Amino acid sequence: MVVPIGIMLNSLDRDFFKALALAQQLGFPVIHTAALPEPWLTGPECDRVSAALKASGLEVATMFVGFAGQSYADIPTIARTVGLVQSEYRRHRLEVAKRYLPLARGVGAPSVTLHLGFLPDRRESPDYVGTVAALRELCDAAHQYELGVNLETGQEPASRLLTVIRDVDRANLGVNFDPGNFLLYGTDDPHAALELLFPLVRGVHCKDGKRPAQAGTLGEETPLGSGDVDIRRLVRRALALGYRGPLVIEREQGSGLQEIIAAREFLAMISISNE
Ligand code: MG
């Protein structure tokens, strides 16, 4: 089974336009775009981004939504700064997320994707209830543009993400499955997570890594194929289950182009030898 191999743009370069040019040069047919600076969404940059994506001829499989002030430095910082969980940022961030919708629609992307952040365990907690309500509002707004909303996996066990998705109860809510995150955050086994979440999988990040050495810290990302994910088994299983979307390479901690090219060759070999 041959599925397209894509790239998460900020794995190539932090600069959107440089990364887009590199993706074209390297011949990736499909991309995920990373979060844009918030002011771009209301400024002239929004039209520039849209025009550049259309002119590139690349397929935009999803646009990631992100927010000013987020940091992935360590677990406590992520808990404090990332996603829709924090009540003091939630309304503003929801409005930011909605600004991505016409942009995504305009460039032909089928969805937007975001990190929720660390949800409280208790479903009665105000931050849990508020986040679920915010997600409903985002899904309903996305529906107006015929778009899906995907949640990035791995910051919580798959079963908890599934609970959230059921509580939100919107047909256009799915997941972007990132096997590496389950290990980096030490939350779940990526293979068990795939079985649980598969019907909701709308995208796949090919990212590898190792579990944290100490609880409460982040694990280490590795080149694709040299971490503990067993990406070969994971990709083959996703294809066997019926996944036909792109396999999108993501490398967050910086790598260099040679490593990304090697990751693409590795994935091409896996998907061809699966036939
Ligand atoms: Mg990811």
PDB file of C-alpha atoms and ligand atoms in Angstrom:
ATOM      1  CA  MET A   1       0.000   0.000   0.000  1.00  0.00           C
ATOM      2  CA  VAL A   2       1.512   3.284  -1.049  1.00  0.00           C
ATOM      3  CA  VAL A   3       0.375   6.276   0.941  1.00  0.00           C
ATOM      4  CA  PRO A   4       1.909   9.710   0.540  1.00  0.00           C
ATOM      5  CA  ILE A   5       4.704  10.737   2.874  1.00  0.00           C
ATOM      6  CA  GLY A   6       4.446  14.271   4.165  1.00  0.00           C
ATOM      7  CA  ILE A   7       6.284  16.679   6.391  1.00  0.00           C
ATOM      8  CA  MET A   8       5.319  18.870   9.334  1.00  0.00           C
ATOM      9  CA  LEU A   9       6.570  22.217   8.081  1.00  0.00           C
ATOM     10  CA  ASN A  10       8.301  23.424  11.238  1.00  0.00           C
ATOM     11  CA  SER A  11      10.425  20.276  11.237  1.00  0.00           C
ATOM     12  CA  LEU A  12      12.169  21.781   8.193  1.00  0.00           C
ATOM     13  CA  ASP A  13      12.506  25.363   9.380  1.00  0.00           C
ATOM     14  CA  ARG A  14      10.885  27.565  12.012  1.00  0.00           C
ATOM     15  CA  ASP A  15      10.230  30.169   9.306  1.00  0.00           C
ATOM     16  CA  PHE A  16       6.975  29.303   7.548  1.00  0.00           C
ATOM     17  CA  PHE A  17       7.977  30.521   4.091  1.00  0.00           C
ATOM     18  CA  LYS A  18      11.449  28.963   4.176  1.00  0.00           C
ATOM     19  CA  ALA A  19       9.953  25.681   5.350  1.00  0.00           C
ATOM     20  CA  LEU A  20       7.355  25.708   2.584  1.00  0.00           C
ATOM     21  CA  ALA A  21      10.040  26.322  -0.054  1.00  0.00           C
ATOM     22  CA  LEU A  22      12.122  23.475   1.403  1.00  0.00           C
ATOM     23  CA  ALA A  23       9.155  21.086   1.380  1.00  0.00           C
ATOM     24  CA  GLN A  24       8.717  21.834  -2.316  1.00  0.00           C
ATOM     25  CA  GLN A  25      12.423  21.440  -3.069  1.00  0.00           C
ATOM     26  CA  LEU A  26      12.509  18.089  -1.278  1.00  0.00           C
ATOM     27  CA  GLY A  27       9.480  16.909  -3.240  1.00  0.00           C
ATOM     28  CA  PHE A  28       7.081  16.276  -0.381  1.00  0.00           C
ATOM     29  CA  PRO A  29       3.579  16.126  -1.901  1.00  0.00           C
ATOM     30  CA  VAL A  30       1.741  16.828   1.340  1.00  0.00           C
ATOM     31  CA  ILE A  31       2.300  18.920   4.467  1.00  0.00           C
ATOM     32  CA  HIS A  32       0.989  19.768   7.890  1.00  0.00           C
ATOM     33  CA  THR A  33       1.393  23.447   8.674  1.00  0.00           C
ATOM     34  CA  ALA A  34       2.511  24.450  12.165  1.00  0.00           C
ATOM     35  CA  ALA A  35       0.924  27.161  14.290  1.00  0.00           C
ATOM     36  CA  LEU A  36       1.277  30.650  12.863  1.00  0.00           C
ATOM     37  CA  PRO A  37       2.065  33.713  14.968  1.00  0.00           C
ATOM     38  CA  GLU A  38      -1.263  35.018  16.291  1.00  0.00           C
ATOM     39  CA  PRO A  39      -0.941  38.496  14.691  1.00  0.00           C
ATOM     40  CA  TRP A  40      -0.608  36.853  11.279  1.00  0.00           C
ATOM     41  CA  LEU A  41      -4.179  35.595  11.467  1.00  0.00           C
ATOM     42  CA  THR A  42      -5.599  39.098  11.307  1.00  0.00           C
ATOM     43  CA  GLY A  43      -2.784  40.807   9.403  1.00  0.00           C
ATOM     44  CA  PRO A  44      -1.665  40.900   5.764  1.00  0.00           C
ATOM     45  CA  GLU A  45       0.429  37.779   6.479  1.00  0.00           C
ATOM     46  CA  CYS A  46      -2.765  35.733   6.442  1.00  0.00           C
ATOM     47  CA  ASP A  47      -3.228  36.436   2.724  1.00  0.00           C
ATOM     48  CA  ARG A  48       0.474  35.799   2.089  1.00  0.00           C
ATOM     49  CA  VAL A  49       0.285  32.414   3.818  1.00  0.00           C
ATOM     50  CA  SER A  50      -2.838  31.490   1.911  1.00  0.00           C
ATOM     51  CA  ALA A  51      -1.374  32.573  -1.438  1.00  0.00           C
ATOM     52  CA  ALA A  52       1.926  30.758  -0.789  1.00  0.00           C
ATOM     53  CA  LEU A  53       0.160  27.523   0.142  1.00  0.00           C
ATOM     54  CA  LYS A  54      -2.054  27.654  -2.946  1.00  0.00           C
ATOM     55  CA  ALA A  55       0.892  28.502  -5.215  1.00  0.00           C
ATOM     56  CA  SER A  56       2.969  25.647  -3.766  1.00  0.00           C
ATOM     57  CA  GLY A  57       0.640  23.029  -5.211  1.00  0.00           C
ATOM     58  CA  LEU A  58       1.206  20.966  -2.056  1.00  0.00           C
ATOM     59  CA  GLU A  59      -1.682  19.264  -0.335  1.00  0.00           C
ATOM     60  CA  VAL A  60      -2.334  20.705   3.114  1.00  0.00           C
ATOM     61  CA  ALA A  61      -3.527  17.695   5.108  1.00  0.00           C
ATOM     62  CA  THR A  62      -4.157  19.760   8.225  1.00  0.00           C
ATOM     63  CA  MET A  63      -3.292  23.121   9.755  1.00  0.00           C
ATOM     64  CA  PHE A  64      -2.059  23.083  13.326  1.00  0.00           C
ATOM     65  CA  VAL A  65      -3.505  25.710  15.616  1.00  0.00           C
ATOM     66  CA  GLY A  66      -1.309  27.191  18.320  1.00  0.00           C
ATOM     67  CA  PHE A  67      -1.364  30.136  20.659  1.00  0.00           C
ATOM     68  CA  ALA A  68       0.911  32.932  21.796  1.00  0.00           C
ATOM     69  CA  GLY A  69       2.578  32.155  25.100  1.00  0.00           C
ATOM     70  CA  GLN A  70       2.723  28.375  24.697  1.00  0.00           C
ATOM     71  CA  SER A  71       5.933  26.613  25.691  1.00  0.00           C
ATOM     72  CA  TYR A  72       6.815  22.916  25.530  1.00  0.00           C
ATOM     73  CA  ALA A  73       9.968  23.362  27.653  1.00  0.00           C
ATOM     74  CA  ASP A  74       8.989  20.838  30.321  1.00  0.00           C
ATOM     75  CA  ILE A  75       5.892  19.192  31.766  1.00  0.00           C
ATOM     76  CA  PRO A  76       4.988  21.913  34.326  1.00  0.00           C
ATOM     77  CA  THR A  77       5.412  24.618  31.670  1.00  0.00           C
ATOM     78  CA  ILE A  78       3.237  22.695  29.212  1.00  0.00           C
ATOM     79  CA  ALA A  79       0.572  22.304  31.901  1.00  0.00           C
ATOM     80  CA  ARG A  80       0.656  26.039  32.565  1.00  0.00           C
ATOM     81  CA  THR A  81       0.793  27.327  28.995  1.00  0.00           C
ATOM     82  CA  VAL A  82      -0.493  24.864  26.373  1.00  0.00           C
ATOM     83  CA  GLY A  83      -3.940  24.403  24.940  1.00  0.00           C
ATOM     84  CA  LEU A  84      -7.495  25.307  25.878  1.00  0.00           C
ATOM     85  CA  VAL A  85      -7.366  24.075  29.465  1.00  0.00           C
ATOM     86  CA  GLN A  86      -6.384  27.300  31.217  1.00  0.00           C
ATOM     87  CA  SER A  87      -9.566  29.269  31.880  1.00  0.00           C
ATOM     88  CA  GLU A  88      -7.842  32.669  31.743  1.00  0.00           C
ATOM     89  CA  TYR A  89      -6.747  32.131  28.108  1.00  0.00           C
ATOM     90  CA  ARG A  90      -9.587  29.952  26.875  1.00  0.00           C
ATOM     91  CA  ARG A  91     -11.927  32.522  25.327  1.00  0.00           C
ATOM     92  CA  HIS A  92      -9.145  34.345  23.533  1.00  0.00           C
ATOM     93  CA  ARG A  93      -7.610  31.085  22.294  1.00  0.00           C
ATOM     94  CA  LEU A  94     -10.931  29.806  21.070  1.00  0.00           C
ATOM     95  CA  GLU A  95     -11.291  32.948  18.968  1.00  0.00           C
ATOM     96  CA  VAL A  96      -7.740  32.459  17.654  1.00  0.00           C
ATOM     97  CA  ALA A  97      -8.546  28.852  16.734  1.00  0.00           C
ATOM     98  CA  LYS A  98     -11.653  29.992  14.852  1.00  0.00           C
ATOM     99  CA  ARG A  99      -9.536  32.376  12.764  1.00  0.00           C
ATOM    100  CA  TYR A 100      -7.759  29.366  11.283  1.00  0.00           C
ATOM    101  CA  LEU A 101     -11.007  28.000   9.875  1.00  0.00           C
ATOM    102  CA  PRO A 102     -11.478  30.250   6.815  1.00  0.00           C
ATOM    103  CA  LEU A 103      -7.752  29.998   6.124  1.00  0.00           C
ATOM    104  CA  ALA A 104      -7.831  26.189   6.244  1.00  0.00           C
ATOM    105  CA  ARG A 105     -10.931  26.074   4.081  1.00  0.00           C
ATOM    106  CA  GLY A 106      -9.367  28.462   1.582  1.00  0.00           C
ATOM    107  CA  VAL A 107      -6.291  26.292   1.064  1.00  0.00           C
ATOM    108  CA  GLY A 108      -8.299  23.092   0.796  1.00  0.00           C
ATOM    109  CA  ALA A 109      -7.228  21.580   4.117  1.00  0.00           C
ATOM    110  CA  PRO A 110      -9.846  19.189   5.533  1.00  0.00           C
ATOM    111  CA  SER A 111      -9.189  20.029   9.179  1.00  0.00           C
ATOM    112  CA  VAL A 112      -7.428  21.990  11.863  1.00  0.00           C
ATOM    113  CA  THR A 113      -5.499  20.243  14.645  1.00  0.00           C
ATOM    114  CA  LEU A 114      -4.540  21.307  18.137  1.00  0.00           C
ATOM    115  CA  HIS A 115      -3.025  20.246  21.424  1.00  0.00           C
ATOM    116  CA  LEU A 116      -5.623  20.335  24.159  1.00  0.00           C
ATOM    117  CA  GLY A 117      -3.135  20.690  26.990  1.00  0.00           C
ATOM    118  CA  PHE A 118      -3.288  18.685  30.197  1.00  0.00           C
ATOM    119  CA  LEU A 119      -6.915  18.196  31.156  1.00  0.00           C
ATOM    120  CA  PRO A 120      -7.804  17.605  34.796  1.00  0.00           C
ATOM    121  CA  ASP A 121      -8.658  13.980  35.630  1.00  0.00           C
ATOM    122  CA  ARG A 122     -11.998  14.866  37.167  1.00  0.00           C
ATOM    123  CA  ARG A 123     -14.733  15.341  34.577  1.00  0.00           C
ATOM    124  CA  GLU A 124     -16.638  17.585  37.008  1.00  0.00           C
ATOM    125  CA  SER A 125     -13.734  20.007  37.312  1.00  0.00           C
ATOM    126  CA  PRO A 126     -14.548  23.476  35.862  1.00  0.00           C
ATOM    127  CA  ASP A 127     -11.526  23.352  33.542  1.00  0.00           C
ATOM    128  CA  TYR A 128     -12.628  19.987  32.124  1.00  0.00           C
ATOM    129  CA  VAL A 129     -16.200  21.190  31.606  1.00  0.00           C
ATOM    130  CA  GLY A 130     -15.001  24.489  30.130  1.00  0.00           C
ATOM    131  CA  THR A 131     -12.604  22.789  27.730  1.00  0.00           C
ATOM    132  CA  VAL A 132     -15.294  20.397  26.508  1.00  0.00           C
ATOM    133  CA  ALA A 133     -17.623  23.353  25.913  1.00  0.00           C
ATOM    134  CA  ALA A 134     -14.879  25.211  24.037  1.00  0.00           C
ATOM    135  CA  LEU A 135     -14.224  22.184  21.847  1.00  0.00           C
ATOM    136  CA  ARG A 136     -17.909  21.892  21.016  1.00  0.00           C
ATOM    137  CA  GLU A 137     -17.951  25.520  19.994  1.00  0.00           C
ATOM    138  CA  LEU A 138     -14.861  25.031  17.821  1.00  0.00           C
ATOM    139  CA  CYS A 139     -16.264  21.859  16.222  1.00  0.00           C
ATOM    140  CA  ASP A 140     -19.550  23.605  15.465  1.00  0.00           C
ATOM    141  CA  ALA A 141     -17.738  26.572  13.929  1.00  0.00           C
ATOM    142  CA  ALA A 142     -15.538  24.188  11.900  1.00  0.00           C
ATOM    143  CA  HIS A 143     -18.624  22.357  10.698  1.00  0.00           C
ATOM    144  CA  GLN A 144     -19.813  25.594   9.078  1.00  0.00           C
ATOM    145  CA  TYR A 145     -16.674  25.435   6.938  1.00  0.00           C
ATOM    146  CA  GLU A 146     -17.041  21.673   6.377  1.00  0.00           C
ATOM    147  CA  LEU A 147     -13.867  21.112   8.356  1.00  0.00           C
ATOM    148  CA  GLY A 148     -12.857  18.576  10.968  1.00  0.00           C
ATOM    149  CA  VAL A 149     -11.096  19.296  14.253  1.00  0.00           C
ATOM    150  CA  ASN A 150      -8.341  16.911  15.306  1.00  0.00           C
ATOM    151  CA  LEU A 151      -6.768  16.573  18.719  1.00  0.00           C
ATOM    152  CA  GLU A 152      -3.078  15.753  18.847  1.00  0.00           C
ATOM    153  CA  THR A 153      -2.541  12.539  20.798  1.00  0.00           C
ATOM    154  CA  GLY A 154      -0.137  11.587  23.506  1.00  0.00           C
ATOM    155  CA  GLN A 155      -0.372  14.198  26.232  1.00  0.00           C
ATOM    156  CA  GLU A 156      -2.782  11.860  27.981  1.00  0.00           C
ATOM    157  CA  PRO A 157      -3.528   8.127  27.770  1.00  0.00           C
ATOM    158  CA  ALA A 158      -5.641   7.176  24.753  1.00  0.00           C
ATOM    159  CA  SER A 159      -8.546   6.118  26.990  1.00  0.00           C
ATOM    160  CA  ARG A 160      -8.729   9.589  28.531  1.00  0.00           C
ATOM    161  CA  LEU A 161      -8.633  11.269  25.135  1.00  0.00           C
ATOM    162  CA  LEU A 162     -11.440   8.986  24.045  1.00  0.00           C
ATOM    163  CA  THR A 163     -13.481  10.050  27.076  1.00  0.00           C
ATOM    164  CA  VAL A 164     -12.991  13.699  26.155  1.00  0.00           C
ATOM    165  CA  ILE A 165     -14.011  13.047  22.546  1.00  0.00           C
ATOM    166  CA  ARG A 166     -17.141  11.214  23.665  1.00  0.00           C
ATOM    167  CA  ASP A 167     -17.986  14.028  26.069  1.00  0.00           C
ATOM    168  CA  VAL A 168     -17.604  16.616  23.304  1.00  0.00           C
ATOM    169  CA  ASP A 169     -19.850  14.440  21.127  1.00  0.00           C
ATOM    170  CA  ARG A 170     -19.279  16.016  17.729  1.00  0.00           C
ATOM    171  CA  ALA A 171     -18.959  13.955  14.531  1.00  0.00           C
ATOM    172  CA  ASN A 172     -16.215  16.159  13.092  1.00  0.00           C
ATOM    173  CA  LEU A 173     -13.887  15.650  16.068  1.00  0.00           C
ATOM    174  CA  GLY A 174     -11.030  13.189  15.483  1.00  0.00           C
ATOM    175  CA  VAL A 175      -7.366  12.754  16.307  1.00  0.00           C
ATOM    176  CA  ASN A 176      -3.973  13.264  14.778  1.00  0.00           C
ATOM    177  CA  PHE A 177      -2.181  10.159  15.978  1.00  0.00           C
ATOM    178  CA  ASP A 178       1.363  10.855  17.169  1.00  0.00           C
ATOM    179  CA  PRO A 179       2.913   7.625  18.472  1.00  0.00           C
ATOM    180  CA  GLY A 180       6.067   9.376  19.669  1.00  0.00           C
ATOM    181  CA  ASN A 181       4.120  11.602  22.041  1.00  0.00           C
ATOM    182  CA  PHE A 182       2.792   8.645  24.037  1.00  0.00           C
ATOM    183  CA  LEU A 183       6.386   7.722  24.839  1.00  0.00           C
ATOM    184  CA  LEU A 184       7.789  11.229  25.284  1.00  0.00           C
ATOM    185  CA  TYR A 185       5.032  12.066  27.768  1.00  0.00           C
ATOM    186  CA  GLY A 186       5.092   8.568  29.254  1.00  0.00           C
ATOM    187  CA  THR A 187       1.314   8.266  28.930  1.00  0.00           C
ATOM    188  CA  ASP A 188       0.559   5.063  27.003  1.00  0.00           C
ATOM    189  CA  ASP A 189       1.734   2.293  24.717  1.00  0.00           C
ATOM    190  CA  PRO A 190       1.395   3.668  21.165  1.00  0.00           C
ATOM    191  CA  HIS A 191       0.268   0.320  19.715  1.00  0.00           C
ATOM    192  CA  ALA A 192      -2.507  -0.150  22.257  1.00  0.00           C
ATOM    193  CA  ALA A 193      -3.433   3.513  21.741  1.00  0.00           C
ATOM    194  CA  LEU A 194      -3.758   2.986  17.974  1.00  0.00           C
ATOM    195  CA  GLU A 195      -6.164   0.081  18.490  1.00  0.00           C
ATOM    196  CA  LEU A 196      -8.303   2.179  20.811  1.00  0.00           C
ATOM    197  CA  LEU A 197      -8.327   5.376  18.768  1.00  0.00           C
ATOM    198  CA  PHE A 198      -8.171   4.024  15.227  1.00  0.00           C
ATOM    199  CA  PRO A 199     -11.665   4.832  14.029  1.00  0.00           C
ATOM    200  CA  LEU A 200     -10.958   8.447  14.949  1.00  0.00           C
ATOM    201  CA  VAL A 201      -7.505   8.678  13.334  1.00  0.00           C
ATOM    202  CA  ARG A 202      -7.555  11.416  10.662  1.00  0.00           C
ATOM    203  CA  GLY A 203      -3.793  11.944  10.478  1.00  0.00           C
ATOM    204  CA  VAL A 204      -0.540  10.312  11.576  1.00  0.00           C
ATOM    205  CA  HIS A 205       2.696  11.889  12.734  1.00  0.00           C
ATOM    206  CA  CYS A 206       5.736   9.703  12.261  1.00  0.00           C
ATOM    207  CA  LYS A 207       7.824  10.628  15.257  1.00  0.00           C
ATOM    208  CA  ASP A 208       9.969   8.382  17.424  1.00  0.00           C
ATOM    209  CA  GLY A 209      11.338   8.658  20.915  1.00  0.00           C
ATOM    210  CA  LYS A 210      12.050   7.158  24.276  1.00  0.00           C
ATOM    211  CA  ARG A 211      10.123   7.231  27.527  1.00  0.00           C
ATOM    212  CA  PRO A 212      11.245   9.694  30.205  1.00  0.00           C
ATOM    213  CA  ALA A 213      13.984   8.444  32.517  1.00  0.00           C
ATOM    214  CA  GLN A 214      12.106   9.982  35.463  1.00  0.00           C
ATOM    215  CA  ALA A 215       8.373  10.364  35.978  1.00  0.00           C
ATOM    216  CA  GLY A 216       7.209  13.938  35.502  1.00  0.00           C
ATOM    217  CA  THR A 217       9.854  14.747  32.890  1.00  0.00           C
ATOM    218  CA  LEU A 218       9.788  14.544  29.101  1.00  0.00           C
ATOM    219  CA  GLY A 219      11.364  11.667  27.187  1.00  0.00           C
ATOM    220  CA  GLU A 220      13.851  12.106  24.405  1.00  0.00           C
ATOM    221  CA  GLU A 221      12.934  12.339  20.742  1.00  0.00           C
ATOM    222  CA  THR A 222      15.043  10.219  18.384  1.00  0.00           C
ATOM    223  CA  PRO A 223      15.518   9.790  14.638  1.00  0.00           C
ATOM    224  CA  LEU A 224      12.674   7.793  13.126  1.00  0.00           C
ATOM    225  CA  GLY A 225      13.299   4.078  13.555  1.00  0.00           C
ATOM    226  CA  SER A 226      15.781   4.395  16.414  1.00  0.00           C
ATOM    227  CA  GLY A 227      13.402   5.116  19.299  1.00  0.00           C
ATOM    228  CA  ASP A 228      11.061   2.765  21.137  1.00  0.00           C
ATOM    229  CA  VAL A 229       7.906   3.289  19.043  1.00  0.00           C
ATOM    230  CA  ASP A 230       8.566   0.417  16.587  1.00  0.00           C
ATOM    231  CA  ILE A 231       7.354   2.614  13.785  1.00  0.00           C
ATOM    232  CA  ARG A 232       7.480  -0.239  11.282  1.00  0.00           C
ATOM    233  CA  ARG A 233       4.915  -2.234  13.243  1.00  0.00           C
ATOM    234  CA  LEU A 234       2.827   0.843  13.920  1.00  0.00           C
ATOM    235  CA  VAL A 235       2.642   1.988  10.293  1.00  0.00           C
ATOM    236  CA  ARG A 236       1.889  -1.510   9.034  1.00  0.00           C
ATOM    237  CA  ARG A 237      -0.906  -1.866  11.565  1.00  0.00           C
ATOM    238  CA  ALA A 238      -2.378   1.528  10.686  1.00  0.00           C
ATOM    239  CA  LEU A 239      -2.385   0.536   7.005  1.00  0.00           C
ATOM    240  CA  ALA A 240      -3.888  -2.868   7.811  1.00  0.00           C
ATOM    241  CA  LEU A 241      -6.649  -1.129   9.777  1.00  0.00           C
ATOM    242  CA  GLY A 242      -7.413   0.947   6.690  1.00  0.00           C
ATOM    243  CA  TYR A 243      -5.529   4.192   7.216  1.00  0.00           C
ATOM    244  CA  ARG A 244      -5.022   5.821   3.812  1.00  0.00           C
ATOM    245  CA  GLY A 245      -4.002   9.330   4.768  1.00  0.00           C
ATOM    246  CA  PRO A 246      -0.468  10.644   4.615  1.00  0.00           C
ATOM    247  CA  LEU A 247       2.346   9.564   6.931  1.00  0.00           C
ATOM    248  CA  VAL A 248       3.669  12.905   8.087  1.00  0.00           C
ATOM    249  CA  ILE A 249       7.228  13.090   9.406  1.00  0.00           C
ATOM    250  CA  GLU A 250       7.632  15.267  12.475  1.00  0.00           C
ATOM    251  CA  ARG A 251      10.890  16.073  14.225  1.00  0.00           C
ATOM    252  CA  GLU A 252      10.461  18.689  16.919  1.00  0.00           C
ATOM    253  CA  GLN A 253      13.845  18.802  18.569  1.00  0.00           C
ATOM    254  CA  GLY A 254      15.821  19.699  15.450  1.00  0.00           C
ATOM    255  CA  SER A 255      17.620  17.233  13.258  1.00  0.00           C
ATOM    256  CA  GLY A 256      18.883  18.392   9.905  1.00  0.00           C
ATOM    257  CA  LEU A 257      17.653  17.629   6.439  1.00  0.00           C
ATOM    258  CA  GLN A 258      19.622  14.415   6.021  1.00  0.00           C
ATOM    259  CA  GLU A 259      17.742  12.852   8.893  1.00  0.00           C
ATOM    260  CA  ILE A 260      14.395  13.865   7.433  1.00  0.00           C
ATOM    261  CA  ILE A 261      15.346  12.431   4.048  1.00  0.00           C
ATOM    262  CA  ALA A 262      16.430   9.207   5.775  1.00  0.00           C
ATOM    263  CA  ALA A 263      13.088   9.101   7.624  1.00  0.00           C
ATOM    264  CA  ARG A 264      11.264   9.426   4.309  1.00  0.00           C
ATOM    265  CA  GLU A 265      13.246   6.544   2.806  1.00  0.00           C
ATOM    266  CA  PHE A 266      12.563   4.440   5.879  1.00  0.00           C
ATOM    267  CA  LEU A 267       8.803   5.089   5.641  1.00  0.00           C
ATOM    268  CA  ALA A 268       8.734   4.441   1.897  1.00  0.00           C
ATOM    269  CA  MET A 269      10.381   1.080   2.471  1.00  0.00           C
ATOM    270  CA  ILE A 270       7.907   0.151   5.203  1.00  0.00           C
ATOM    271  CA  SER A 271       4.837   1.021   3.204  1.00  0.00           C
ATOM    272  CA  ILE A 272       6.055  -0.635   0.001  1.00  0.00           C
ATOM    273  CA  SER A 273       7.117  -3.846   1.728  1.00  0.00           C
ATOM    274  CA  ASN A 274       3.664  -4.008   3.304  1.00  0.00           C
ATOM    275  CA  GLU A 275       2.048  -4.724  -0.074  1.00  0.00           C
TER     276      GLU A 275
HETATM  277 MG    MG B   1       2.884  15.558  16.590  1.00  0.00          MG
END
